[in-house]
């Protein structure tokens, strides 16, 4: 069977990069990117899909003989709090649509991104284990716990091969994140390269688990390619990159931009961040399918800055 992948939510921070990585791997003709609007810079097959519309997803799955779905569409933690019921409806309904279609069409594999937002105050905040108690404090987190349980349900009940990772905050240069609590860790690099002062919405010492985009894309593809018998966790796997605070990122950036200035104005996102782990225990992912991060704070900083300089065409 030829692999044909449908990515839902392909215009987001991860979607664009994952689409390119999957196109490189499987060929442009085997990857269908989709989102609510056609992306300006899409290079390959693109279909407009509103994932709350199950018939539209089905149409595209049948049209292209799709064999795998990566479901990336979701409203993130900070944005989600503006309208909790809408967030719940979108995050959960779109995921159930994808699961139902995957079951009906007997798809080979499905990918579901979960998040460190599934954890709350009931979990240890250092080295949070995979099976820690889940009492999330945001509607986004609640929807991800729910989504993980649905993933496991479809696996156990229908034998659907659903695989999932709990993403830390993702740092990447290709596109801006939107609506998350960890977004500051991308914005800060943009401001540094543009020689602007950065106003941080978290306190300087707030440590959160983060991961570089290349590591997260590699983790996703490695998980999806792992032999089925290696996948022991059917809710979602913890993965860790590097745990960081705004102060630590700032001091690394100052190695290259000594005059870089950061002001701190914590807002409601500080409360969200305080409910999340400081660091993640990813030993199950390491053991089951060989996960290992490659980027540390310094290599993230060097890569972010050199890539963004290229994008903004500024001279160091
Ligand atoms: C967010 O901040 O909401 C996301 C996440 C950690 O899932 N980046």
PDB file of C-alpha atoms and ligand atoms in Angstrom:
ATOM      1  CA  UNK A   1       0.000   0.000   0.000  1.00  0.00           C
ATOM      2  CA  UNK A   2       1.381   3.438  -0.976  1.00  0.00           C
ATOM      3  CA  UNK A   3       1.590   5.870   1.922  1.00  0.00           C
ATOM      4  CA  UNK A   4      -0.620   8.925   1.367  1.00  0.00           C
ATOM      5  CA  UNK A   5      -0.687  11.395   4.246  1.00  0.00           C
ATOM      6  CA  UNK A   6      -3.334  13.989   5.063  1.00  0.00           C
ATOM      7  CA  UNK A   7      -2.156  16.756   7.407  1.00  0.00           C
ATOM      8  CA  UNK A   8      -4.955  18.666   9.081  1.00  0.00           C
ATOM      9  CA  UNK A   9      -3.922  22.060  10.462  1.00  0.00           C
ATOM     10  CA  UNK A  10      -0.977  22.357   8.081  1.00  0.00           C
ATOM     11  CA  UNK A  11      -0.670  26.147   8.315  1.00  0.00           C
ATOM     12  CA  UNK A  12       0.357  26.183  11.988  1.00  0.00           C
ATOM     13  CA  UNK A  13       3.802  26.409  13.588  1.00  0.00           C
ATOM     14  CA  UNK A  14       4.411  22.677  13.266  1.00  0.00           C
ATOM     15  CA  UNK A  15       2.215  21.966  10.277  1.00  0.00           C
ATOM     16  CA  UNK A  16       4.336  23.807   7.743  1.00  0.00           C
ATOM     17  CA  UNK A  17       7.588  22.210   8.803  1.00  0.00           C
ATOM     18  CA  UNK A  18       6.088  18.752   9.152  1.00  0.00           C
ATOM     19  CA  UNK A  19       4.496  19.033   5.691  1.00  0.00           C
ATOM     20  CA  UNK A  20       7.919  19.775   4.174  1.00  0.00           C
ATOM     21  CA  UNK A  21       9.595  16.952   6.099  1.00  0.00           C
ATOM     22  CA  UNK A  22       6.925  14.453   5.027  1.00  0.00           C
ATOM     23  CA  UNK A  23       7.117  15.674   1.425  1.00  0.00           C
ATOM     24  CA  UNK A  24      10.881  15.087   1.483  1.00  0.00           C
ATOM     25  CA  UNK A  25      10.331  11.604   2.812  1.00  0.00           C
ATOM     26  CA  UNK A  26       7.312  10.390   0.848  1.00  0.00           C
ATOM     27  CA  UNK A  27       7.233  12.732  -2.176  1.00  0.00           C
ATOM     28  CA  UNK A  28       5.082  15.797  -2.817  1.00  0.00           C
ATOM     29  CA  UNK A  29       2.396  13.759  -4.538  1.00  0.00           C
ATOM     30  CA  UNK A  30       1.895  11.695  -1.339  1.00  0.00           C
ATOM     31  CA  UNK A  31       1.270  14.531   1.128  1.00  0.00           C
ATOM     32  CA  UNK A  32      -1.984  16.502   1.245  1.00  0.00           C
ATOM     33  CA  UNK A  33      -1.718  19.623   3.384  1.00  0.00           C
ATOM     34  CA  UNK A  34      -4.988  21.115   4.599  1.00  0.00           C
ATOM     35  CA  UNK A  35      -6.260  23.953   6.720  1.00  0.00           C
ATOM     36  CA  UNK A  36      -9.130  26.429   6.920  1.00  0.00           C
ATOM     37  CA  UNK A  37      -7.501  28.624   4.269  1.00  0.00           C
ATOM     38  CA  UNK A  38      -5.046  27.882   1.491  1.00  0.00           C
ATOM     39  CA  UNK A  39      -1.560  28.842   2.577  1.00  0.00           C
ATOM     40  CA  UNK A  40       0.180  31.502   0.427  1.00  0.00           C
ATOM     41  CA  UNK A  41       3.478  29.649   0.421  1.00  0.00           C
ATOM     42  CA  UNK A  42       2.157  26.104   0.077  1.00  0.00           C
ATOM     43  CA  UNK A  43       4.264  24.048  -2.276  1.00  0.00           C
ATOM     44  CA  UNK A  44       2.453  20.812  -3.057  1.00  0.00           C
ATOM     45  CA  UNK A  45      -1.100  19.533  -2.790  1.00  0.00           C
ATOM     46  CA  UNK A  46      -3.337  21.687  -0.589  1.00  0.00           C
ATOM     47  CA  UNK A  47      -7.023  21.209   0.232  1.00  0.00           C
ATOM     48  CA  UNK A  48      -9.212  23.569   2.232  1.00  0.00           C
ATOM     49  CA  UNK A  49     -10.739  21.573   5.096  1.00  0.00           C
ATOM     50  CA  UNK A  50     -12.740  22.693   8.109  1.00  0.00           C
ATOM     51  CA  UNK A  51     -12.108  19.678  10.339  1.00  0.00           C
ATOM     52  CA  UNK A  52     -15.374  20.195  12.233  1.00  0.00           C
ATOM     53  CA  UNK A  53     -17.005  19.024   8.962  1.00  0.00           C
ATOM     54  CA  UNK A  54     -16.654  15.241   8.873  1.00  0.00           C
ATOM     55  CA  UNK A  55     -18.031  14.958   5.324  1.00  0.00           C
ATOM     56  CA  UNK A  56     -15.342  17.262   3.968  1.00  0.00           C
ATOM     57  CA  UNK A  57     -12.562  15.230   5.599  1.00  0.00           C
ATOM     58  CA  UNK A  58     -14.106  12.053   4.200  1.00  0.00           C
ATOM     59  CA  UNK A  59     -14.276  13.566   0.706  1.00  0.00           C
ATOM     60  CA  UNK A  60     -10.538  14.322   0.726  1.00  0.00           C
ATOM     61  CA  UNK A  61      -9.618  10.944   2.256  1.00  0.00           C
ATOM     62  CA  UNK A  62     -11.515   9.162  -0.528  1.00  0.00           C
ATOM     63  CA  UNK A  63     -10.309  11.474  -3.318  1.00  0.00           C
ATOM     64  CA  UNK A  64      -6.631  10.845  -2.579  1.00  0.00           C
ATOM     65  CA  UNK A  65      -6.801   7.326  -1.092  1.00  0.00           C
ATOM     66  CA  UNK A  66      -5.342   8.656   2.141  1.00  0.00           C
ATOM     67  CA  UNK A  67      -3.665   6.014   4.350  1.00  0.00           C
ATOM     68  CA  UNK A  68      -2.496   8.158   7.299  1.00  0.00           C
ATOM     69  CA  UNK A  69      -3.753  11.321   9.007  1.00  0.00           C
ATOM     70  CA  UNK A  70      -1.703  13.748  11.124  1.00  0.00           C
ATOM     71  CA  UNK A  71      -4.232  15.836  13.035  1.00  0.00           C
ATOM     72  CA  UNK A  72      -2.513  19.062  14.087  1.00  0.00           C
ATOM     73  CA  UNK A  73      -5.480  21.440  14.274  1.00  0.00           C
ATOM     74  CA  UNK A  74      -6.166  22.800  17.763  1.00  0.00           C
ATOM     75  CA  UNK A  75      -6.672  26.009  19.696  1.00  0.00           C
ATOM     76  CA  UNK A  76      -3.730  26.335  22.092  1.00  0.00           C
ATOM     77  CA  UNK A  77      -3.585  27.028  25.824  1.00  0.00           C
ATOM     78  CA  UNK A  78      -3.701  30.837  26.059  1.00  0.00           C
ATOM     79  CA  UNK A  79      -6.057  31.509  23.149  1.00  0.00           C
ATOM     80  CA  UNK A  80      -8.265  28.645  24.326  1.00  0.00           C
ATOM     81  CA  UNK A  81      -9.084  30.414  27.588  1.00  0.00           C
ATOM     82  CA  UNK A  82     -10.781  33.275  25.693  1.00  0.00           C
ATOM     83  CA  UNK A  83     -13.662  31.020  24.739  1.00  0.00           C
ATOM     84  CA  UNK A  84     -13.535  27.688  26.578  1.00  0.00           C
ATOM     85  CA  UNK A  85     -16.635  26.129  25.011  1.00  0.00           C
ATOM     86  CA  UNK A  86     -15.548  26.973  21.475  1.00  0.00           C
ATOM     87  CA  UNK A  87     -12.070  25.589  22.234  1.00  0.00           C
ATOM     88  CA  UNK A  88     -13.565  22.384  23.587  1.00  0.00           C
ATOM     89  CA  UNK A  89     -15.861  22.042  20.606  1.00  0.00           C
ATOM     90  CA  UNK A  90     -13.116  22.577  18.035  1.00  0.00           C
ATOM     91  CA  UNK A  91     -10.377  20.553  19.717  1.00  0.00           C
ATOM     92  CA  UNK A  92     -12.538  17.566  20.580  1.00  0.00           C
ATOM     93  CA  UNK A  93     -14.941  17.505  17.640  1.00  0.00           C
ATOM     94  CA  UNK A  94     -12.208  17.683  15.002  1.00  0.00           C
ATOM     95  CA  UNK A  95     -10.313  14.852  16.702  1.00  0.00           C
ATOM     96  CA  UNK A  96     -13.392  12.620  16.960  1.00  0.00           C
ATOM     97  CA  UNK A  97     -14.091  13.271  13.267  1.00  0.00           C
ATOM     98  CA  UNK A  98     -10.575  12.156  12.404  1.00  0.00           C
ATOM     99  CA  UNK A  99     -10.836   9.033  14.583  1.00  0.00           C
ATOM    100  CA  UNK A 100     -14.202   8.067  13.124  1.00  0.00           C
ATOM    101  CA  UNK A 101     -13.032   8.485   9.533  1.00  0.00           C
ATOM    102  CA  UNK A 102      -9.847   6.550  10.295  1.00  0.00           C
ATOM    103  CA  UNK A 103     -11.920   3.716  11.746  1.00  0.00           C
ATOM    104  CA  UNK A 104     -14.481   3.668   8.924  1.00  0.00           C
ATOM    105  CA  UNK A 105     -11.833   3.877   6.181  1.00  0.00           C
ATOM    106  CA  UNK A 106      -9.520   1.472   7.994  1.00  0.00           C
ATOM    107  CA  UNK A 107      -6.556   3.847   7.832  1.00  0.00           C
ATOM    108  CA  UNK A 108      -3.115   2.486   8.508  1.00  0.00           C
ATOM    109  CA  UNK A 109      -1.958   5.055  11.120  1.00  0.00           C
ATOM    110  CA  UNK A 110      -3.049   8.273  12.786  1.00  0.00           C
ATOM    111  CA  UNK A 111      -0.968  10.895  14.619  1.00  0.00           C
ATOM    112  CA  UNK A 112      -2.284  13.010  17.495  1.00  0.00           C
ATOM    113  CA  UNK A 113      -0.228  15.782  19.101  1.00  0.00           C
ATOM    114  CA  UNK A 114      -0.818  16.081  22.811  1.00  0.00           C
ATOM    115  CA  UNK A 115       0.961  18.533  25.096  1.00  0.00           C
ATOM    116  CA  UNK A 116       2.629  19.118  28.444  1.00  0.00           C
ATOM    117  CA  UNK A 117      -0.619  21.040  29.115  1.00  0.00           C
ATOM    118  CA  UNK A 118      -2.215  17.714  30.153  1.00  0.00           C
ATOM    119  CA  UNK A 119      -0.391  18.038  33.486  1.00  0.00           C
ATOM    120  CA  UNK A 120      -1.600  20.162  36.377  1.00  0.00           C
ATOM    121  CA  UNK A 121      -0.889  20.657  40.044  1.00  0.00           C
ATOM    122  CA  UNK A 122      -1.399  16.978  40.859  1.00  0.00           C
ATOM    123  CA  UNK A 123       1.697  15.931  38.911  1.00  0.00           C
ATOM    124  CA  UNK A 124       5.269  16.291  40.192  1.00  0.00           C
ATOM    125  CA  UNK A 125       6.689  19.373  38.530  1.00  0.00           C
ATOM    126  CA  UNK A 126      10.217  18.009  38.135  1.00  0.00           C
ATOM    127  CA  UNK A 127      10.826  15.009  35.886  1.00  0.00           C
ATOM    128  CA  UNK A 128       7.095  14.525  35.449  1.00  0.00           C
ATOM    129  CA  UNK A 129       6.595  10.848  34.573  1.00  0.00           C
ATOM    130  CA  UNK A 130       4.556   9.578  31.654  1.00  0.00           C
ATOM    131  CA  UNK A 131       1.847   8.166  33.895  1.00  0.00           C
ATOM    132  CA  UNK A 132       1.542  11.140  36.280  1.00  0.00           C
ATOM    133  CA  UNK A 133      -1.873  12.237  37.524  1.00  0.00           C
ATOM    134  CA  UNK A 134      -3.582  14.454  34.924  1.00  0.00           C
ATOM    135  CA  UNK A 135      -5.520  17.442  36.267  1.00  0.00           C
ATOM    136  CA  UNK A 136      -5.024  20.178  33.661  1.00  0.00           C
ATOM    137  CA  UNK A 137      -5.876  23.786  34.420  1.00  0.00           C
ATOM    138  CA  UNK A 138      -6.764  24.957  30.895  1.00  0.00           C
ATOM    139  CA  UNK A 139      -9.508  23.913  28.509  1.00  0.00           C
ATOM    140  CA  UNK A 140      -6.766  23.117  25.989  1.00  0.00           C
ATOM    141  CA  UNK A 141      -5.176  20.753  28.535  1.00  0.00           C
ATOM    142  CA  UNK A 142      -8.528  19.150  29.330  1.00  0.00           C
ATOM    143  CA  UNK A 143      -9.199  18.634  25.615  1.00  0.00           C
ATOM    144  CA  UNK A 144      -5.774  16.997  25.195  1.00  0.00           C
ATOM    145  CA  UNK A 145      -6.358  14.576  28.099  1.00  0.00           C
ATOM    146  CA  UNK A 146      -9.682  13.731  26.541  1.00  0.00           C
ATOM    147  CA  UNK A 147      -8.049  13.332  23.120  1.00  0.00           C
ATOM    148  CA  UNK A 148      -5.404  10.983  24.523  1.00  0.00           C
ATOM    149  CA  UNK A 149      -8.087   8.810  26.089  1.00  0.00           C
ATOM    150  CA  UNK A 150     -10.050   8.715  22.841  1.00  0.00           C
ATOM    151  CA  UNK A 151      -6.847   7.683  21.049  1.00  0.00           C
ATOM    152  CA  UNK A 152      -6.399   4.784  23.442  1.00  0.00           C
ATOM    153  CA  UNK A 153     -10.097   3.860  23.194  1.00  0.00           C
ATOM    154  CA  UNK A 154      -9.957   3.630  19.371  1.00  0.00           C
ATOM    155  CA  UNK A 155      -6.795   1.572  19.612  1.00  0.00           C
ATOM    156  CA  UNK A 156      -8.175  -0.887  22.168  1.00  0.00           C
ATOM    157  CA  UNK A 157     -11.710  -1.115  20.809  1.00  0.00           C
ATOM    158  CA  UNK A 158     -11.094  -0.950  17.041  1.00  0.00           C
ATOM    159  CA  UNK A 159      -7.401  -1.766  16.666  1.00  0.00           C
ATOM    160  CA  UNK A 160      -6.700   1.666  15.126  1.00  0.00           C
ATOM    161  CA  UNK A 161      -2.968   2.431  15.161  1.00  0.00           C
ATOM    162  CA  UNK A 162      -3.102   5.869  16.802  1.00  0.00           C
ATOM    163  CA  UNK A 163       0.218   7.289  18.020  1.00  0.00           C
ATOM    164  CA  UNK A 164       0.785  10.410  20.060  1.00  0.00           C
ATOM    165  CA  UNK A 165       3.434  12.640  21.643  1.00  0.00           C
ATOM    166  CA  UNK A 166       3.051  15.231  24.401  1.00  0.00           C
ATOM    167  CA  UNK A 167       4.861  18.190  22.888  1.00  0.00           C
ATOM    168  CA  UNK A 168       6.772  20.624  25.088  1.00  0.00           C
ATOM    169  CA  UNK A 169       6.832  24.267  23.911  1.00  0.00           C
ATOM    170  CA  UNK A 170       8.253  24.251  20.389  1.00  0.00           C
ATOM    171  CA  UNK A 171      11.005  26.709  19.400  1.00  0.00           C
ATOM    172  CA  UNK A 172      11.364  27.155  15.663  1.00  0.00           C
ATOM    173  CA  UNK A 173      12.306  29.812  13.121  1.00  0.00           C
ATOM    174  CA  UNK A 174      10.100  28.843  10.184  1.00  0.00           C
ATOM    175  CA  UNK A 175       6.823  30.257  11.449  1.00  0.00           C
ATOM    176  CA  UNK A 176       5.384  32.021  14.458  1.00  0.00           C
ATOM    177  CA  UNK A 177       3.333  30.099  16.968  1.00  0.00           C
ATOM    178  CA  UNK A 178      -0.072  31.491  17.882  1.00  0.00           C
ATOM    179  CA  UNK A 179      -2.034  31.404  21.102  1.00  0.00           C
ATOM    180  CA  UNK A 180       0.315  29.349  23.289  1.00  0.00           C
ATOM    181  CA  UNK A 181       1.885  29.963  26.701  1.00  0.00           C
ATOM    182  CA  UNK A 182       5.336  28.981  25.428  1.00  0.00           C
ATOM    183  CA  UNK A 183       5.202  31.383  22.430  1.00  0.00           C
ATOM    184  CA  UNK A 184       7.519  33.859  24.160  1.00  0.00           C
ATOM    185  CA  UNK A 185      10.444  31.504  23.530  1.00  0.00           C
ATOM    186  CA  UNK A 186      10.086  32.099  19.788  1.00  0.00           C
ATOM    187  CA  UNK A 187       9.209  35.814  19.893  1.00  0.00           C
ATOM    188  CA  UNK A 188      12.252  36.576  22.028  1.00  0.00           C
ATOM    189  CA  UNK A 189      14.633  35.519  19.240  1.00  0.00           C
ATOM    190  CA  UNK A 190      12.798  37.630  16.656  1.00  0.00           C
ATOM    191  CA  UNK A 191      13.093  40.718  18.874  1.00  0.00           C
ATOM    192  CA  UNK A 192      16.797  40.074  19.514  1.00  0.00           C
ATOM    193  CA  UNK A 193      17.604  39.842  15.806  1.00  0.00           C
ATOM    194  CA  UNK A 194      15.553  42.975  15.098  1.00  0.00           C
ATOM    195  CA  UNK A 195      17.425  44.803  17.899  1.00  0.00           C
ATOM    196  CA  UNK A 196      14.183  45.505  19.725  1.00  0.00           C
ATOM    197  CA  UNK A 197      13.324  45.296  23.419  1.00  0.00           C
ATOM    198  CA  UNK A 198      11.309  42.195  24.262  1.00  0.00           C
ATOM    199  CA  UNK A 199       8.420  42.345  26.719  1.00  0.00           C
ATOM    200  CA  UNK A 200       8.008  38.915  28.265  1.00  0.00           C
ATOM    201  CA  UNK A 201       4.589  37.785  29.521  1.00  0.00           C
ATOM    202  CA  UNK A 202       6.171  35.276  31.931  1.00  0.00           C
ATOM    203  CA  UNK A 203       8.365  35.928  34.979  1.00  0.00           C
ATOM    204  CA  UNK A 204      12.064  35.653  34.342  1.00  0.00           C
ATOM    205  CA  UNK A 205      12.490  32.469  36.408  1.00  0.00           C
ATOM    206  CA  UNK A 206       9.561  30.480  34.983  1.00  0.00           C
ATOM    207  CA  UNK A 207      11.096  27.203  33.831  1.00  0.00           C
ATOM    208  CA  UNK A 208       9.155  25.227  31.198  1.00  0.00           C
ATOM    209  CA  UNK A 209       9.972  22.209  29.026  1.00  0.00           C
ATOM    210  CA  UNK A 210      10.879  23.313  25.488  1.00  0.00           C
ATOM    211  CA  UNK A 211      12.087  21.548  22.378  1.00  0.00           C
ATOM    212  CA  UNK A 212      13.673  22.629  19.098  1.00  0.00           C
ATOM    213  CA  UNK A 213      11.586  22.232  15.953  1.00  0.00           C
ATOM    214  CA  UNK A 214      14.046  19.834  14.277  1.00  0.00           C
ATOM    215  CA  UNK A 215      13.912  17.532  17.307  1.00  0.00           C
ATOM    216  CA  UNK A 216      10.130  17.605  17.405  1.00  0.00           C
ATOM    217  CA  UNK A 217       9.756  16.821  13.691  1.00  0.00           C
ATOM    218  CA  UNK A 218      12.265  13.996  13.980  1.00  0.00           C
ATOM    219  CA  UNK A 219      10.477  12.630  17.074  1.00  0.00           C
ATOM    220  CA  UNK A 220       7.126  12.681  15.275  1.00  0.00           C
ATOM    221  CA  UNK A 221       8.413  10.845  12.217  1.00  0.00           C
ATOM    222  CA  UNK A 222      10.420   8.368  14.330  1.00  0.00           C
ATOM    223  CA  UNK A 223       7.351   7.546  16.414  1.00  0.00           C
ATOM    224  CA  UNK A 224       5.198   7.091  13.312  1.00  0.00           C
ATOM    225  CA  UNK A 225       7.802   4.825  11.713  1.00  0.00           C
ATOM    226  CA  UNK A 226       8.524   2.693  14.772  1.00  0.00           C
ATOM    227  CA  UNK A 227       7.456  -0.967  14.531  1.00  0.00           C
ATOM    228  CA  UNK A 228       3.945  -1.370  15.908  1.00  0.00           C
ATOM    229  CA  UNK A 229       5.087  -3.790  18.620  1.00  0.00           C
ATOM    230  CA  UNK A 230       7.372  -1.080  20.072  1.00  0.00           C
ATOM    231  CA  UNK A 231       4.477   1.290  20.765  1.00  0.00           C
ATOM    232  CA  UNK A 232       3.499   0.434  24.321  1.00  0.00           C
ATOM    233  CA  UNK A 233       1.864   3.730  25.340  1.00  0.00           C
ATOM    234  CA  UNK A 234      -1.421   4.345  23.549  1.00  0.00           C
ATOM    235  CA  UNK A 235      -2.430   7.535  25.328  1.00  0.00           C
ATOM    236  CA  UNK A 236       0.618   9.704  24.603  1.00  0.00           C
ATOM    237  CA  UNK A 237       4.404   9.712  25.063  1.00  0.00           C
ATOM    238  CA  UNK A 238       6.275  12.359  27.070  1.00  0.00           C
ATOM    239  CA  UNK A 239       9.265  13.724  25.206  1.00  0.00           C
ATOM    240  CA  UNK A 240      11.779  16.186  26.627  1.00  0.00           C
ATOM    241  CA  UNK A 241      14.118  18.603  24.910  1.00  0.00           C
ATOM    242  CA  UNK A 242      15.527  21.190  27.257  1.00  0.00           C
ATOM    243  CA  UNK A 243      13.997  22.996  30.258  1.00  0.00           C
ATOM    244  CA  UNK A 244      14.388  26.772  30.107  1.00  0.00           C
ATOM    245  CA  UNK A 245      13.416  30.052  31.719  1.00  0.00           C
ATOM    246  CA  UNK A 246      13.180  33.452  29.990  1.00  0.00           C
ATOM    247  CA  UNK A 247      16.246  34.527  32.005  1.00  0.00           C
ATOM    248  CA  UNK A 248      18.327  31.624  30.698  1.00  0.00           C
ATOM    249  CA  UNK A 249      17.343  32.248  27.069  1.00  0.00           C
ATOM    250  CA  UNK A 250      18.091  35.948  27.508  1.00  0.00           C
ATOM    251  CA  UNK A 251      21.562  35.329  28.880  1.00  0.00           C
ATOM    252  CA  UNK A 252      22.348  32.970  25.978  1.00  0.00           C
ATOM    253  CA  UNK A 253      21.109  35.529  23.445  1.00  0.00           C
ATOM    254  CA  UNK A 254      23.289  38.172  25.134  1.00  0.00           C
ATOM    255  CA  UNK A 255      26.358  36.139  24.164  1.00  0.00           C
ATOM    256  CA  UNK A 256      25.583  37.337  20.643  1.00  0.00           C
ATOM    257  CA  UNK A 257      23.612  40.519  21.384  1.00  0.00           C
ATOM    258  CA  UNK A 258      25.120  41.939  24.612  1.00  0.00           C
ATOM    259  CA  UNK A 259      22.726  44.931  24.619  1.00  0.00           C
ATOM    260  CA  UNK A 260      19.572  42.862  24.246  1.00  0.00           C
ATOM    261  CA  UNK A 261      16.917  44.152  26.659  1.00  0.00           C
ATOM    262  CA  UNK A 262      14.011  42.238  28.160  1.00  0.00           C
ATOM    263  CA  UNK A 263      11.192  43.698  30.278  1.00  0.00           C
ATOM    264  CA  UNK A 264       8.903  41.483  32.305  1.00  0.00           C
ATOM    265  CA  UNK A 265       5.139  42.013  32.397  1.00  0.00           C
ATOM    266  CA  UNK A 266       3.588  38.718  33.479  1.00  0.00           C
ATOM    267  CA  UNK A 267      -0.074  38.288  32.563  1.00  0.00           C
ATOM    268  CA  UNK A 268      -2.643  35.451  32.803  1.00  0.00           C
ATOM    269  CA  UNK A 269      -0.217  33.141  30.974  1.00  0.00           C
ATOM    270  CA  UNK A 270       1.972  33.133  34.087  1.00  0.00           C
ATOM    271  CA  UNK A 271      -0.791  31.242  35.936  1.00  0.00           C
ATOM    272  CA  UNK A 272      -1.041  28.714  33.103  1.00  0.00           C
ATOM    273  CA  UNK A 273       2.737  28.193  33.115  1.00  0.00           C
ATOM    274  CA  UNK A 274       2.780  27.692  36.885  1.00  0.00           C
ATOM    275  CA  UNK A 275       0.455  24.707  36.534  1.00  0.00           C
ATOM    276  CA  UNK A 276       2.790  22.982  34.048  1.00  0.00           C
ATOM    277  CA  UNK A 277       5.860  20.832  34.715  1.00  0.00           C
ATOM    278  CA  UNK A 278       9.341  22.304  34.856  1.00  0.00           C
ATOM    279  CA  UNK A 279      10.904  19.205  33.367  1.00  0.00           C
ATOM    280  CA  UNK A 280       9.713  15.983  31.775  1.00  0.00           C
ATOM    281  CA  UNK A 281      10.719  12.365  32.237  1.00  0.00           C
ATOM    282  CA  UNK A 282      10.746  10.855  28.752  1.00  0.00           C
ATOM    283  CA  UNK A 283      12.245   7.478  29.636  1.00  0.00           C
ATOM    284  CA  UNK A 284       9.335   5.521  28.118  1.00  0.00           C
ATOM    285  CA  UNK A 285       9.807   7.156  24.693  1.00  0.00           C
ATOM    286  CA  UNK A 286      13.566   6.535  24.960  1.00  0.00           C
ATOM    287  CA  UNK A 287      13.030   2.903  25.876  1.00  0.00           C
ATOM    288  CA  UNK A 288      10.181   2.040  23.494  1.00  0.00           C
ATOM    289  CA  UNK A 289      11.200   3.729  20.244  1.00  0.00           C
ATOM    290  CA  UNK A 290      14.657   5.171  20.884  1.00  0.00           C
ATOM    291  CA  UNK A 291      13.822   8.861  21.346  1.00  0.00           C
ATOM    292  CA  UNK A 292      16.764  11.168  22.105  1.00  0.00           C
ATOM    293  CA  UNK A 293      16.899  14.969  21.701  1.00  0.00           C
ATOM    294  CA  UNK A 294      19.829  16.545  19.857  1.00  0.00           C
ATOM    295  CA  UNK A 295      19.508  20.268  20.607  1.00  0.00           C
ATOM    296  CA  UNK A 296      20.534  22.111  23.776  1.00  0.00           C
ATOM    297  CA  UNK A 297      20.000  25.788  24.607  1.00  0.00           C
ATOM    298  CA  UNK A 298      23.170  26.908  22.879  1.00  0.00           C
ATOM    299  CA  UNK A 299      22.558  25.029  19.618  1.00  0.00           C
ATOM    300  CA  UNK A 300      18.930  26.229  19.619  1.00  0.00           C
ATOM    301  CA  UNK A 301      20.081  29.830  20.108  1.00  0.00           C
ATOM    302  CA  UNK A 302      22.768  29.677  17.416  1.00  0.00           C
ATOM    303  CA  UNK A 303      20.385  28.121  14.899  1.00  0.00           C
ATOM    304  CA  UNK A 304      17.480  30.438  15.681  1.00  0.00           C
ATOM    305  CA  UNK A 305      19.636  33.525  15.358  1.00  0.00           C
ATOM    306  CA  UNK A 306      21.426  32.552  12.188  1.00  0.00           C
ATOM    307  CA  UNK A 307      18.188  31.465  10.501  1.00  0.00           C
ATOM    308  CA  UNK A 308      16.317  34.599  11.567  1.00  0.00           C
ATOM    309  CA  UNK A 309      19.168  36.853  10.431  1.00  0.00           C
ATOM    310  CA  UNK A 310      18.801  35.197   7.028  1.00  0.00           C
ATOM    311  CA  UNK A 311      15.059  35.790   7.089  1.00  0.00           C
ATOM    312  CA  UNK A 312      15.273  39.411   8.142  1.00  0.00           C
ATOM    313  CA  UNK A 313      18.418  40.033   6.107  1.00  0.00           C
ATOM    314  CA  UNK A 314      20.121  41.807   8.996  1.00  0.00           C
ATOM    315  CA  UNK A 315      23.843  41.798   9.632  1.00  0.00           C
ATOM    316  CA  UNK A 316      25.154  40.592  12.982  1.00  0.00           C
TER     317      UNK A 316
HETATM  318  C1  LIG B   1       1.049  26.076  24.371  1.00  0.00           C
HETATM  319  O1  LIG B   1       1.836  26.854  24.917  1.00  0.00           O
HETATM  320  O2  LIG B   1      -0.171  26.105  24.521  1.00  0.00           O
HETATM  321  C2  LIG B   1       1.632  25.004  23.480  1.00  0.00           C
HETATM  322  C3  LIG B   1       1.816  23.719  24.225  1.00  0.00           C
HETATM  323  C4  LIG B   1       2.847  23.614  25.251  1.00  0.00           C
HETATM  324  O3  LIG B   1       1.121  22.785  23.962  1.00  0.00           O
HETATM  325  N1  LIG B   1       2.864  25.423  22.930  1.00  0.00           N
END
